[in-house]
Coordinates of C-alpha atoms in Angstrom, one line a residue:
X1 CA 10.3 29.7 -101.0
X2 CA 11.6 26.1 -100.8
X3 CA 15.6 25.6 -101.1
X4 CA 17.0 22.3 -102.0
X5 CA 18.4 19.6 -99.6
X6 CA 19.4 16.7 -101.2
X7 CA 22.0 18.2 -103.7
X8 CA 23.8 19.3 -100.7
X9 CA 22.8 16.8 -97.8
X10 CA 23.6 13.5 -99.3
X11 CA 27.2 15.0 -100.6
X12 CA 28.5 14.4 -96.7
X13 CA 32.3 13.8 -95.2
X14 CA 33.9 12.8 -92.0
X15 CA 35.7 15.8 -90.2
X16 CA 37.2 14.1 -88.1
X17 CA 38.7 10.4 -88.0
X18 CA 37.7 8.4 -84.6
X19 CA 40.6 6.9 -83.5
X20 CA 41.1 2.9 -84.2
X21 CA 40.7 1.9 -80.3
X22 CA 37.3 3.7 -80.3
X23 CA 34.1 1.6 -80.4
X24 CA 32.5 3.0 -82.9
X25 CA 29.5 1.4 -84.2
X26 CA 30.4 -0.2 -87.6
X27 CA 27.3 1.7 -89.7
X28 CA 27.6 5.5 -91.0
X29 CA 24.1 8.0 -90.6
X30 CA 24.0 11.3 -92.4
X31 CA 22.3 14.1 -91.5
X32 CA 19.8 13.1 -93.8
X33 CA 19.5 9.9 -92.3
X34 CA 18.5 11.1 -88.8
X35 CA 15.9 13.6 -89.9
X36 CA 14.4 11.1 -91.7
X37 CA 14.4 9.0 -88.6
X38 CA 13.0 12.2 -87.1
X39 CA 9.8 12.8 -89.0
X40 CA 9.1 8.9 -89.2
X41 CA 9.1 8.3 -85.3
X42 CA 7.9 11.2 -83.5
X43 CA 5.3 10.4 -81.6
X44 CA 4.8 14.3 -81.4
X45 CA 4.2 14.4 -84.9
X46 CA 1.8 11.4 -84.5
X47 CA -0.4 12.6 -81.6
X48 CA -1.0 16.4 -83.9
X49 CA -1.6 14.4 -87.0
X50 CA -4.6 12.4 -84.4
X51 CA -5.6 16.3 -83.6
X52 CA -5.6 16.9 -87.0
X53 CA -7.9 14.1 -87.6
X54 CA -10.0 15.1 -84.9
X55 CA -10.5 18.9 -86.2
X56 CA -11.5 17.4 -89.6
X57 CA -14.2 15.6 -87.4
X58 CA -15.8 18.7 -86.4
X59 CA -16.4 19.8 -90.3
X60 CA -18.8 16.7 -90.3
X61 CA -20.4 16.9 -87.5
X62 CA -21.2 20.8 -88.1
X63 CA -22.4 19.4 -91.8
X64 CA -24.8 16.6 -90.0
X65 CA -26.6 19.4 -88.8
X66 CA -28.0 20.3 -91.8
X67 CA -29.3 16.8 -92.6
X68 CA -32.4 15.5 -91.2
X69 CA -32.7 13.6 -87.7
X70 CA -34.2 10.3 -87.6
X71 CA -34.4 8.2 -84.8
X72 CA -37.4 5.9 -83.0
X73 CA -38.9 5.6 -80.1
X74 CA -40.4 2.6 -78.4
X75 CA -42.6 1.6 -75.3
X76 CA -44.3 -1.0 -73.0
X77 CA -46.9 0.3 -71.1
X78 CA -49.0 -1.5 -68.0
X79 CA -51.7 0.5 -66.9
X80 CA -53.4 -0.4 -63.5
X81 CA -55.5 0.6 -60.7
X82 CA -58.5 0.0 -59.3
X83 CA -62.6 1.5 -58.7
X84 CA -64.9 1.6 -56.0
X85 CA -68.6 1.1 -56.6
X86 CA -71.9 0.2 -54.7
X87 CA -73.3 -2.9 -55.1
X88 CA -77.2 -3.0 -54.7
X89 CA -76.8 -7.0 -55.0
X90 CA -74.8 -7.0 -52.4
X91 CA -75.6 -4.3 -50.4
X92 CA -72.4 -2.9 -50.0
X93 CA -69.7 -1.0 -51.4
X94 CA -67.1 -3.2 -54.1
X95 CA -63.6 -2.9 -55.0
X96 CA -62.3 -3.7 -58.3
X97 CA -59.0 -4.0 -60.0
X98 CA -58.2 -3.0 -63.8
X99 CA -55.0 -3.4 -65.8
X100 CA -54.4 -2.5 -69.6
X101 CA -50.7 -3.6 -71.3
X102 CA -50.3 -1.1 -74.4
X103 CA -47.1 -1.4 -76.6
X104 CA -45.7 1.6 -79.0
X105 CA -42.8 2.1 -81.8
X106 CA -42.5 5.1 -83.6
X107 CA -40.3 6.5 -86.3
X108 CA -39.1 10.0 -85.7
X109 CA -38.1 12.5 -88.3
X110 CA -36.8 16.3 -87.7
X111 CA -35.1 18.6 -90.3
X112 CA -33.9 22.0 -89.2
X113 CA -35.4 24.6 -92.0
X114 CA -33.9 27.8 -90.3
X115 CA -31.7 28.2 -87.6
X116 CA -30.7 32.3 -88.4
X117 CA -27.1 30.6 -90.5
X118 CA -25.9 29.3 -87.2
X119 CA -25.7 25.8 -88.4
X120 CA -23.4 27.0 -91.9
X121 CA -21.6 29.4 -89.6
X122 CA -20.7 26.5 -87.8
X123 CA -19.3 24.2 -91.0
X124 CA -17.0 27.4 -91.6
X125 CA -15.6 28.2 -88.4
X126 CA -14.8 24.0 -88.4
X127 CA -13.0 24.9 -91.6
X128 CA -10.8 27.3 -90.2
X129 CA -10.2 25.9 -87.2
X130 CA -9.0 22.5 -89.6
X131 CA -6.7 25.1 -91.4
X132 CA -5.2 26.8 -88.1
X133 CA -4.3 22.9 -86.9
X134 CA -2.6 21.7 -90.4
X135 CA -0.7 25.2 -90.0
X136 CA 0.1 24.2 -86.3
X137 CA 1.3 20.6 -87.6
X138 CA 3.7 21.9 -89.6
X139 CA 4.7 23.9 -86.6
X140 CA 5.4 20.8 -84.9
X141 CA 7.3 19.2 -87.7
X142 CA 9.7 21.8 -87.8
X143 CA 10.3 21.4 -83.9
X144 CA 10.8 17.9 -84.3
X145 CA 13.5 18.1 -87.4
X146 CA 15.3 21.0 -85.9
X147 CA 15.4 19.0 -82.8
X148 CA 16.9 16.3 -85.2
X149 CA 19.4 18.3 -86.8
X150 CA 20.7 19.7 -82.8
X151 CA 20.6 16.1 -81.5
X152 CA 22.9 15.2 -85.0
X153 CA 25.5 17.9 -84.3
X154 CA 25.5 17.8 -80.8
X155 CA 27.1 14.3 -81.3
X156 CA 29.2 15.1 -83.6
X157 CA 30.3 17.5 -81.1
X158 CA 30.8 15.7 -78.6
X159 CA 32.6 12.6 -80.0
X160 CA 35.2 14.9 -81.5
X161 CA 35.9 16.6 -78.2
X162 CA 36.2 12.9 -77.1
X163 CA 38.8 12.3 -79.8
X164 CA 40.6 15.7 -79.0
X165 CA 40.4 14.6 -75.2
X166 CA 42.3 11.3 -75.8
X167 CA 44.7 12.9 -78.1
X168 CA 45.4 15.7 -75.3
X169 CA 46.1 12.1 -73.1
X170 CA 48.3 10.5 -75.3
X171 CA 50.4 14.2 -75.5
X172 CA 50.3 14.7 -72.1
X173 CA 52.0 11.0 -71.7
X174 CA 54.9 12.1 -73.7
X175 CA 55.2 15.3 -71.7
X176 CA 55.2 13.6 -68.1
X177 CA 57.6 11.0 -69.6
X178 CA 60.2 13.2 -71.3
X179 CA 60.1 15.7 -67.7
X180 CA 60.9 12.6 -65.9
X181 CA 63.6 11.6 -68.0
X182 CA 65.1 15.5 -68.4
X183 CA 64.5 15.1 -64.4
X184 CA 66.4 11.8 -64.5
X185 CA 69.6 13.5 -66.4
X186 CA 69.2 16.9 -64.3
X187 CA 68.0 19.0 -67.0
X188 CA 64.7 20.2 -65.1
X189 CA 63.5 20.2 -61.5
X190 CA 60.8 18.0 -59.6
X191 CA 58.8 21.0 -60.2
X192 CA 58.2 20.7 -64.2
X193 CA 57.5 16.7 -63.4
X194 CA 54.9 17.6 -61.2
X195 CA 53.6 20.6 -63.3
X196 CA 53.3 17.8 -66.3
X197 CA 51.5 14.8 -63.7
X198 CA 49.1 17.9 -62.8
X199 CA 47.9 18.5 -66.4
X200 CA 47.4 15.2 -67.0
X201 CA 45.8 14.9 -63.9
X202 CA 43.0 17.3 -65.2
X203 CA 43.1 16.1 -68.8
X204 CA 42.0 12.7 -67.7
X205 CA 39.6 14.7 -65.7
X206 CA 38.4 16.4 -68.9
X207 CA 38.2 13.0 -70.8
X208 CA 35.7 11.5 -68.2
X209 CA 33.3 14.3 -68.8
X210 CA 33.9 14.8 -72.8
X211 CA 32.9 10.6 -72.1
X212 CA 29.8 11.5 -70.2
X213 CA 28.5 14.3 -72.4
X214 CA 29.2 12.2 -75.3
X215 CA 26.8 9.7 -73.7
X216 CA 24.2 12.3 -72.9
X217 CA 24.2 13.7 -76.2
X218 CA 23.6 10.3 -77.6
X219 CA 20.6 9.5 -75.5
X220 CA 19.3 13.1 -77.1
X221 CA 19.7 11.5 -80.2
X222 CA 18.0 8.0 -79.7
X223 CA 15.0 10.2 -78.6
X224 CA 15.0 12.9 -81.2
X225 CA 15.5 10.0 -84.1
X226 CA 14.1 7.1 -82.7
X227 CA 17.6 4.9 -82.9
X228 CA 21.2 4.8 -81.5
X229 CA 23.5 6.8 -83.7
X230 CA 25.7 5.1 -85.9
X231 CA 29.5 7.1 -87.4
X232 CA 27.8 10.4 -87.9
X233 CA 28.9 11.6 -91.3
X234 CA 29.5 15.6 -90.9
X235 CA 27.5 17.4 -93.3
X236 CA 30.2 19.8 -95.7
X237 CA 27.8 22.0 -96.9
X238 CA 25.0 24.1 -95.3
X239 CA 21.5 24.5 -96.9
X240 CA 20.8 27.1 -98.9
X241 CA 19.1 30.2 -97.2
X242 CA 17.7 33.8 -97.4
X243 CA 19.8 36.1 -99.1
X244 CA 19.0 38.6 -96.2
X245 CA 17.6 39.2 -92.9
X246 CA 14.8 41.2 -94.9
X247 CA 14.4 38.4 -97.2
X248 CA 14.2 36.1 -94.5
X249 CA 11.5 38.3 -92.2
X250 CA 9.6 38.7 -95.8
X251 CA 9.2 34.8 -96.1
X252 CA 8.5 34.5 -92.6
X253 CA 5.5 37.2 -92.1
X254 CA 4.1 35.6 -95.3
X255 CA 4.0 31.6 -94.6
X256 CA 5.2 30.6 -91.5
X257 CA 3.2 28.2 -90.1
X258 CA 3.3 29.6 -86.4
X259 CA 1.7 33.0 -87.7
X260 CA -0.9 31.2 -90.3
X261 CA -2.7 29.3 -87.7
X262 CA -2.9 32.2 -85.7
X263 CA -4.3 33.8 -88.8
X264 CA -6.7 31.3 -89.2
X265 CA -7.7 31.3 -85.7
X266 CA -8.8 35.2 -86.0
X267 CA -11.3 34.1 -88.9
X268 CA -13.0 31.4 -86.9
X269 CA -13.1 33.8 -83.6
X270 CA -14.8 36.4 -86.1
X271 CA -17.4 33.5 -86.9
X272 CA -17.9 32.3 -83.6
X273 CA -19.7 36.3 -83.0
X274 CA -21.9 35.7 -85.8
X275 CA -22.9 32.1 -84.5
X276 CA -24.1 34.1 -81.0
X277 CA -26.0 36.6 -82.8
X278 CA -27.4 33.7 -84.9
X279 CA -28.3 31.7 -81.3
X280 CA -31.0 35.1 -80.7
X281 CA -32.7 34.1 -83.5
X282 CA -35.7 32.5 -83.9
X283 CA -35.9 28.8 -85.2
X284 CA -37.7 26.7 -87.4
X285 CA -37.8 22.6 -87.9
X286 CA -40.0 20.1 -89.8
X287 CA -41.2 17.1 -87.7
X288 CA -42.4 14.0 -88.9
X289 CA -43.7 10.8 -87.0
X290 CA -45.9 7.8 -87.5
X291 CA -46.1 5.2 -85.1
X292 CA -48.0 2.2 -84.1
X293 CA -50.0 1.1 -80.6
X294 CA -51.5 -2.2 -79.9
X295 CA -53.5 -2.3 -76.7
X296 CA -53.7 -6.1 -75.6
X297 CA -56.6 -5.7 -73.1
X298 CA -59.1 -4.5 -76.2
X299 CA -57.3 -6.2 -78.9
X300 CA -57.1 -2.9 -80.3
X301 CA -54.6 -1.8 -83.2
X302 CA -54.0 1.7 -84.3
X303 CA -51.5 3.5 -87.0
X304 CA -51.6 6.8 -87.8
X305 CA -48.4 9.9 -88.3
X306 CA -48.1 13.4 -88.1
X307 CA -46.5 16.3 -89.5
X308 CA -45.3 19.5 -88.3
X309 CA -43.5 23.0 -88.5
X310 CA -42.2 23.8 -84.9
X311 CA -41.0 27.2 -84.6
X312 CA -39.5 28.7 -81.1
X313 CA -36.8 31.4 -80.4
X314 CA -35.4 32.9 -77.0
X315 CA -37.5 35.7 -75.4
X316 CA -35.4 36.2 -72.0
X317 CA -32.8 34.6 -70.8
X318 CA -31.3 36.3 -68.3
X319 CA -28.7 37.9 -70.4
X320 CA -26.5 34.8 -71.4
X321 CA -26.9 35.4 -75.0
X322 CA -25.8 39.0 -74.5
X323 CA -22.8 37.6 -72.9
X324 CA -21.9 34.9 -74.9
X325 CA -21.8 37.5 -77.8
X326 CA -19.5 39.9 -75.3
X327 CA -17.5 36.7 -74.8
X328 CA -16.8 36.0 -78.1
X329 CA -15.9 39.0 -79.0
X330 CA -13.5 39.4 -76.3
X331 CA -12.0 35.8 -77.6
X332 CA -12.0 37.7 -81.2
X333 CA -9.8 40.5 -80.1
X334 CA -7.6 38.3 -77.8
X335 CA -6.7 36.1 -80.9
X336 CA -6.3 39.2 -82.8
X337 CA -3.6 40.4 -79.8
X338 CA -1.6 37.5 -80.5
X339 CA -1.4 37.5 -84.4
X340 CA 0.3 40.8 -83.7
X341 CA 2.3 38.8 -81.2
X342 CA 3.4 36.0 -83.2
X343 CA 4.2 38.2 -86.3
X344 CA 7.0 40.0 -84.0
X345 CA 8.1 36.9 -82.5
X346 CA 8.3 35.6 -85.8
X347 CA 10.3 38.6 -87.1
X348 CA 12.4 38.9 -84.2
X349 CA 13.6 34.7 -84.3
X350 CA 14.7 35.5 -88.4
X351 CA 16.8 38.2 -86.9
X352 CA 18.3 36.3 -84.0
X353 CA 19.2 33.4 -86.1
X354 CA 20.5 35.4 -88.5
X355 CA 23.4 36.5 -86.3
X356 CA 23.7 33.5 -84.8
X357 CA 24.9 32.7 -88.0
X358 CA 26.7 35.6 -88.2
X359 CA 28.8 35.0 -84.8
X360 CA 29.3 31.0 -85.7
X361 CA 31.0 32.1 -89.1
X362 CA 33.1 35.0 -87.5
X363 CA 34.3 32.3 -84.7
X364 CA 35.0 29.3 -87.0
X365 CA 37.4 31.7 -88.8
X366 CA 39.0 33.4 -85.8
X367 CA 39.5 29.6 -84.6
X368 CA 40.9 27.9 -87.7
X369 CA 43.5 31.3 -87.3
X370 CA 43.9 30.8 -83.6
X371 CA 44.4 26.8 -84.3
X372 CA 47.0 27.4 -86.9
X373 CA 49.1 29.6 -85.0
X374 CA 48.7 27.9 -81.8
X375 CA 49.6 24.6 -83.3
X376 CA 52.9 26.7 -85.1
X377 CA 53.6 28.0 -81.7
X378 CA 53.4 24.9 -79.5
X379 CA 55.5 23.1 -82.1
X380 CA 58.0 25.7 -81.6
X381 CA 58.3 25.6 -78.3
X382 CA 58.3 22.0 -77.3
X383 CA 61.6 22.1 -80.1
X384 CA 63.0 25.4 -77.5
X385 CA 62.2 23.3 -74.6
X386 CA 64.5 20.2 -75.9
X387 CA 67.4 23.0 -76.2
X388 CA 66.7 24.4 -72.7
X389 CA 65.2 27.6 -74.2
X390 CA 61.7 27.0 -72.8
X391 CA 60.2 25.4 -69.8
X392 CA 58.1 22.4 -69.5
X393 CA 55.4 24.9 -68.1
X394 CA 55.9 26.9 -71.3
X395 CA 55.1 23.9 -73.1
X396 CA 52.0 22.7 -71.4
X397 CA 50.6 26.0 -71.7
X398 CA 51.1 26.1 -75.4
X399 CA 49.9 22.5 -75.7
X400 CA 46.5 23.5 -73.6
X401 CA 46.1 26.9 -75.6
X402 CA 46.5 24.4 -79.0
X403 CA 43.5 22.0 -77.6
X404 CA 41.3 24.6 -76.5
X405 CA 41.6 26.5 -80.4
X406 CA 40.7 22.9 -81.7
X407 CA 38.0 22.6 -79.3
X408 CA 36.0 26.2 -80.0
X409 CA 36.7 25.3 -83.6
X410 CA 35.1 22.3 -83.6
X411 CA 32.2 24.1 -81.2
X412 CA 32.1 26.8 -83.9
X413 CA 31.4 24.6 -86.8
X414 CA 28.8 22.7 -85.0
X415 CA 26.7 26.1 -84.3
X416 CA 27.2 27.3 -87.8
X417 CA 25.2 24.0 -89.0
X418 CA 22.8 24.4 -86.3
X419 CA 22.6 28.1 -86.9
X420 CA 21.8 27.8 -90.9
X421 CA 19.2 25.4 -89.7
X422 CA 17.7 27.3 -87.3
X423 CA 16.8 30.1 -89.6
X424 CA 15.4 27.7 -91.9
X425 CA 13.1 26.8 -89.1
X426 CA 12.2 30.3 -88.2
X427 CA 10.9 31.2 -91.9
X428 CA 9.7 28.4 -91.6
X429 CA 10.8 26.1 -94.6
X430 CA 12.3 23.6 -92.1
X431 CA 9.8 21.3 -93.1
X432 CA 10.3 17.6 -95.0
X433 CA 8.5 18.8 -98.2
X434 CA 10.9 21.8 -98.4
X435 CA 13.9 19.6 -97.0
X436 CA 13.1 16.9 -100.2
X437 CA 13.5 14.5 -97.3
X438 CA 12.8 10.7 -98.7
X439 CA 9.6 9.9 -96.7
X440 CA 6.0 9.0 -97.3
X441 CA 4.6 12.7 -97.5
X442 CA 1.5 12.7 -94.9
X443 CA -1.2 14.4 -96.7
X444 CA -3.0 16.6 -94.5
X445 CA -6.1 16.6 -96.7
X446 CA -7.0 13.0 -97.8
X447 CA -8.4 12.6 -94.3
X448 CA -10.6 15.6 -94.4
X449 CA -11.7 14.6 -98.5
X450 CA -13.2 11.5 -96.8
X451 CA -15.2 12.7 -93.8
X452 CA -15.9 16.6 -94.7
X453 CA -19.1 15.2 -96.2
X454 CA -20.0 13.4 -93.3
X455 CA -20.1 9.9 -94.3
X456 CA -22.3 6.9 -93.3
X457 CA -21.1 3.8 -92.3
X458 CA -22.7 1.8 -95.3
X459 CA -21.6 4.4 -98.0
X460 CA -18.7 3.2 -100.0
X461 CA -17.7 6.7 -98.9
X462 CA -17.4 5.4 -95.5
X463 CA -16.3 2.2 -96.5
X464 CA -13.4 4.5 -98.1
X465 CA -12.4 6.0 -94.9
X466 CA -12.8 2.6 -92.8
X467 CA -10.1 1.4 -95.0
X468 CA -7.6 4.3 -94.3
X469 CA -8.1 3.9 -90.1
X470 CA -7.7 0.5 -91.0
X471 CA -4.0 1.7 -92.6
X472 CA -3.7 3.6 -90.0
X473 CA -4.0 1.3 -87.2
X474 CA -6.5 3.2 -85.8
X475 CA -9.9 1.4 -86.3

């Protein structure tokens, strides 16, 4: 189940207004805009797409075996020594010395005609294990846009408690100077002036670590997106998701990416027992040679070839084969442990992010009550306070319970949007083909197309796939 993004995404409005003063850098990002800048720079994403690439390797090299093995064999050869005879001329014993050069180059051929299936076992075990690491790059797409959208929102949050920080100043200000003028005129006590200096002692104090969040948070996002932020645009609607927690844990147990390469990773383990059984087997190849020598000595030349069935198989060997079939049995069954593993943890993140959701909607409501009434209250008393019906502690307190409503509301919305986004990424449809993010779509499969058939360098086949490493920078 895919659910639209753009129709939602793009359609994006500023929450809040960043004061004048504020050094805001003069472009504007969506959220669209940083998970694209997501999924385009992650090196994450890059190094899994190189394992990708390197799983589809092991299809060829599994198919090679099939093929026949040719390769040649040369040599230089000096033979020497020497022989003792008697001499009757002489009438003695004779040493002699003897030396023969002999040169050799041979062309060797070798084609395995039975190997028990071990070698086809082998092509689809690759294959699965190929499928199990697409499923597990999609895996790590979703960490890196959910990463995205946190490192978004998380900046949002943070420059708005920045603007509600300076705000709380300026109010704070007005406080300290109308208490020092009520002081001036009698109306109040040295006590409410200092009550007043004290709160704006600490909202200062507040303000300097709103300031150094916000800069934390935007180091997060240079990381996560691969560039400063810009004037965040605050998303106004939320992507559309499961109807349910059912729904959801439905969608999840049957596609998400976490469980399918565990899934994948059972089939290959059930191979992997059949490729030991296979490895007690007996084997069979066809060899082929012919060759030249040339012996320099003699002057002599000789050709010739031969051809062969080899056949050979294990009789005893100390009971490694036994164990290697224990062993991957053992591997067999441990995958299958964690398949039922990752299905509850898959089941059990749908539900958790579900009432995340939940809470984030129940506390953005109770806030945007708490921040009307608080802001109806502190109006009303700072208007008591000027007619000596309230004190100036009254009124900071009203004034603080006002910022910290604004605050958790602002803190609320922020966790809804991460919330909605999290249980996309836990059915696992937080992915840039789902999102209808506009990128270049990395096709897991045009890799594997060009080498599954093990190429050869002077194919146009090969030539083919020289060309794409060549686009890939990686040649």
């Amino acid at each position: 189940m895919a659910f639209g993004f753009r129709r939602f995404l793009v359609a994006s409005s500023a929450a809040v207004v960043l004061s004048a003063s504020s050094a805001a850098p003069a472009w504007a990002d969506t959220l669209a805009d940083a998970l694209i800048g997501a999924y385009t720079t992650s090196g994450l994403m890059d190094q899994n797409r190189a394992l990708l690439r390197a799983a589809d390797e092991d299809v060829a090299q599994a198919v090679s075996a099939l093929r026949p093995v040719i390769s040649w064999a040369g040599e230089v050869t000096r033979d020497f020594g020497s022989s003792r005879a008697y001499s009757a001329s002489f009438g003695q014993y004779v040493t002699s010395g003897y030396g023969t050069n002999t040169t050799g180059l041979n062309l060797i051929g070798e084609l395995t005609l039975y190997d028990g299936g071990s070698n086809r076992l082998r092509i689809e075990a690759a294959k699965e294990t190929v499928l199990a690491t697409r499923s597990t790059l999609l895996s790590i797409e979703q960490q890196v846009l959910l990463r995205g959208v946190s490192a978004f929102m998380e900046v949002r949050r943070a420059m708005e408690n920045v603007e509600l920080s300076l705000n709380n100043i300026r109010v704070l200000k007005q406080e300290v100077r109308a208490a020092r003028d009520r002081f001036e005129v009698g109306e109040v006590t040295r006590t409410d002036v200092a009550l007043a200096e004290a709160r704006l002692a600490a909202a200062v104090s507040t303000q300097a670590a709103a300031q150094g969040q916000l800069v934390s948070a935007k180091e997060e996002y240079t990381a996560a997106v691969g560039k400063r932020p810009g004037n965040l645009i605050a998303p106004t609607t939320l992507p559309r998701l499961p109807g349910s927690v059912d729904t959801g844990k439905a969608i999840a147990v049957r596609g998400h990416p976490d469980l399918v390469a565990v899934q994948h990773l059972v089939s290959a383990n059930e191979i992997a027992i059949k490729i030991a059984d296979a490895s007690m087997r007996p084997t069979v190849s066809l060899v082929g040679r012919i060759g030249a020598t040339e012996n320099f000595e003699n002057e002599a030349f000789t050709r010739g070839g031969s051809l062969g069935l080899n056949a050979g198989g294990p009789i005893y060997s100390g009971g490694k084969l036994r164990s290697l079939v224990r062993q991957a049995r053992a591997n067999r069954d441990a995958t299958r442990g964690q398949l039922h593993t990752v299905r509850n943890s898959v089941q059990q993140n749908v539900g958790v992010a579900f009432v995340q959701l939940d809470v984030a909607r129940a506390s953005k409501e109770s806030f945007r009550s708490q921040v009307r009434a608080a802001t109806v209250a502190f109006n009303g008393v700072r208007e008591e306070a000027k007619l000596g019906a309230r004190t100036t502690l009254d009124v900071l307190d009203a004034e603080q319970e006002l910022l910290d409503a604004r605050a958790n509301l602002i803190s609320a919305q922020v966790d809804e949007t991460i919330a909605a986004y999290a249980i996309l990424s836990s059915v696992g449809q937080l992915t840039a083909s789902s999102l209808q993010l506009n990128v270049p779509q990395y096709d897991p499969s045009q890799y594997y197309n060009l080498v599954k058939g093990a190429p050869s360098a002077v194919s146009q086949q090969g030539r083919d796939l020289d060309r794409v490493l060549r686009a890939l920078g990686k040649e």
